[in-house]
Coordinates of N, CA and C in Angstrom, one line a residue:
M1 N -4.1 -35.1 59.0 CA -4.3 -36.4 59.1 C -4.3 -37.1 57.6
S2 N -4.5 -36.3 56.7 CA -4.6 -36.9 55.3 C -3.4 -37.7 55.0
G3 N -3.5 -38.8 54.3 CA -2.4 -39.5 53.9 C -1.9 -40.6 55.0
E4 N -2.5 -40.5 56.2 CA -2.2 -41.4 57.2 C -3.1 -42.7 57.1
T5 N -2.5 -43.8 57.3 CA -3.4 -45.0 57.4 C -4.2 -45.0 58.7
R6 N -5.5 -45.3 58.5 CA -6.4 -45.3 59.5 C -7.0 -46.6 59.8
I7 N -7.2 -47.0 61.1 CA -7.8 -48.2 61.4 C -9.1 -47.9 62.1
Q8 N -10.1 -48.8 62.1 CA -11.2 -48.8 62.9 C -11.1 -49.5 64.2
L9 N -11.5 -48.9 65.4 CA -11.5 -49.5 66.6 C -13.0 -49.7 67.0
N10 N -13.3 -50.8 67.4 CA -14.6 -51.2 67.9 C -14.4 -51.4 69.4
V11 N -15.0 -50.6 70.1 CA -14.8 -50.8 71.7 C -16.2 -50.6 72.3
R12 N -16.4 -51.2 73.5 CA -17.6 -51.0 74.2 C -17.3 -50.1 75.4
I13 N -18.1 -49.0 75.5 CA -17.9 -48.0 76.6 C -19.2 -47.9 77.3
S14 N -19.2 -47.4 78.6 CA -20.4 -47.2 79.3 C -21.2 -46.0 78.7
K15 N -22.5 -46.0 78.9 CA -23.4 -45.0 78.4 C -22.9 -43.6 79.0
D16 N -22.4 -43.6 80.2 CA -22.0 -42.4 80.9 C -20.7 -41.8 80.2
T17 N -19.8 -42.7 79.8 CA -18.6 -42.4 79.0 C -19.0 -41.8 77.6
S18 N -20.0 -42.5 77.0 CA -20.5 -42.0 75.7 C -21.0 -40.6 75.8
N19 N -21.8 -40.4 76.8 CA -22.5 -39.1 77.0 C -21.3 -38.1 77.2
K20 N -20.3 -38.4 77.9 CA -19.2 -37.4 78.2 C -18.5 -37.2 76.9
L21 N -18.3 -38.1 76.0 CA -17.6 -37.9 74.7 C -18.5 -37.1 73.8
D22 N -19.8 -37.2 73.9 CA -20.7 -36.4 73.0 C -20.6 -35.0 73.5
E23 N -20.4 -34.8 74.9 CA -20.4 -33.4 75.5 C -19.0 -32.8 75.0
I24 N -17.9 -33.6 75.0 CA -16.6 -33.1 74.6 C -16.7 -32.7 73.1
V25 N -17.2 -33.5 72.3 CA -17.4 -33.3 70.9 C -18.1 -32.0 70.6
E26 N -19.2 -31.8 71.3 CA -20.0 -30.5 71.2 C -19.2 -29.4 71.6
Y27 N -18.4 -29.5 72.8 CA -17.5 -28.4 73.1 C -16.6 -28.1 72.0
Y28 N -15.8 -29.1 71.5 CA -14.9 -28.8 70.4 C -15.6 -28.2 69.2
Q29 N -16.8 -28.6 68.8 CA -17.5 -28.0 67.8 C -17.8 -26.6 68.0
E30 N -18.2 -26.2 69.2 CA -18.6 -24.8 69.5 C -17.3 -23.9 69.6
N31 N -16.1 -24.5 70.0 CA -15.0 -23.7 70.3 C -13.9 -23.8 69.3
T32 N -14.1 -24.4 68.2 CA -13.0 -24.5 67.1 C -13.6 -24.0 65.9
K33 N -12.7 -23.5 65.0 CA -13.2 -23.1 63.7 C -12.8 -24.0 62.6
L34 N -12.8 -25.3 62.9 CA -12.4 -26.3 61.9 C -13.5 -26.8 61.1
G35 N -14.7 -26.5 61.3 CA -15.8 -27.1 60.6 C -16.4 -28.2 61.4
R36 N -16.9 -29.2 60.7 CA -17.5 -30.3 61.4 C -16.4 -31.2 62.2
I37 N -16.8 -31.5 63.5 CA -15.9 -32.2 64.3 C -16.5 -33.6 64.6
Y38 N -15.7 -34.6 64.4 CA -16.2 -36.0 64.6 C -15.5 -36.6 65.8
K39 N -16.2 -37.7 66.4 CA -15.8 -38.3 67.5 C -14.4 -38.8 67.4
G40 N -14.1 -39.4 66.3 CA -12.8 -39.8 66.0 C -11.6 -38.8 66.0
D41 N -12.0 -37.6 65.5 CA -11.1 -36.5 65.7 C -10.8 -36.1 67.1
V42 N -11.8 -36.1 67.9 CA -11.7 -35.6 69.3 C -10.9 -36.7 70.0
L43 N -11.2 -38.0 69.9 CA -10.4 -39.0 70.4 C -8.9 -39.0 70.1
T44 N -8.7 -38.8 68.8 CA -7.3 -38.7 68.3 C -6.6 -37.6 69.0
D45 N -7.2 -36.4 69.1 CA -6.6 -35.2 69.8 C -6.4 -35.5 71.3
I46 N -7.3 -36.2 72.0 CA -7.1 -36.5 73.4 C -6.0 -37.5 73.5
I47 N -5.9 -38.4 72.7 CA -4.9 -39.5 72.7 C -3.5 -38.8 72.5
E48 N -3.4 -37.9 71.5 CA -2.2 -37.2 71.2 C -1.7 -36.4 72.3
K49 N -2.6 -35.7 72.9 CA -2.2 -34.8 74.1 C -1.8 -35.6 75.3
S50 N -2.5 -36.6 75.6 CA -2.2 -37.5 76.7 C -0.8 -38.2 76.4
Y51 N -0.5 -38.6 75.2 CA 0.7 -39.2 74.9 C 1.9 -38.2 75.1
E52 N 1.7 -37.0 74.7 CA 2.7 -35.9 75.0 C 2.9 -35.7 76.5
V53 N 1.9 -35.7 77.2 CA 2.0 -35.4 78.6 C 2.7 -36.7 79.3
M54 N 2.4 -37.9 78.9 CA 3.1 -39.1 79.3 C 4.5 -39.0 79.1
N55 N 5.0 -38.7 77.9 CA 6.3 -38.6 77.6 C 7.1 -37.6 78.4
K56 N 6.5 -36.5 78.6 CA 7.1 -35.4 79.4 C 7.3 -36.0 80.8
Q57 N 6.2 -36.7 81.4 CA 6.4 -37.2 82.8 C 7.5 -38.2 82.8
K58 N 7.6 -39.1 81.8 CA 8.7 -40.1 81.7 C 10.1 -39.4 81.7
K59 N 10.3 -38.3 81.0 CA 11.5 -37.6 81.0 C 11.8 -37.0 82.4
L60 N 10.8 -36.4 83.0 CA 11.0 -35.9 84.3 C 11.4 -37.0 85.3
N61 N 10.8 -38.1 85.2 CA 11.1 -39.2 86.1 C 12.5 -39.7 86.0
K62 N 12.9 -39.7 84.8 CA 14.3 -40.2 84.5 C 15.3 -39.2 85.0
K63 N 15.1 -37.8 85.2 CA 16.0 -37.0 85.8 C 16.1 -37.2 87.3
F64 N 15.2 -37.7 87.9 CA 15.2 -37.9 89.4 C 15.4 -39.3 89.7

């Protein structure tokens, strides 16, 4: 991620969603060897993976 331009997103989410994000961050922290994990890193990873899945589904839908 170094060298990339970064922007700050300010969003309002429910307390339940925030708790789930905290739990996901904790899971990442316990199961990766990358050092300190931040919420922004987890959100970036989730968005990147979701984007890949979306593009794969788009390609499959075009074939049919």
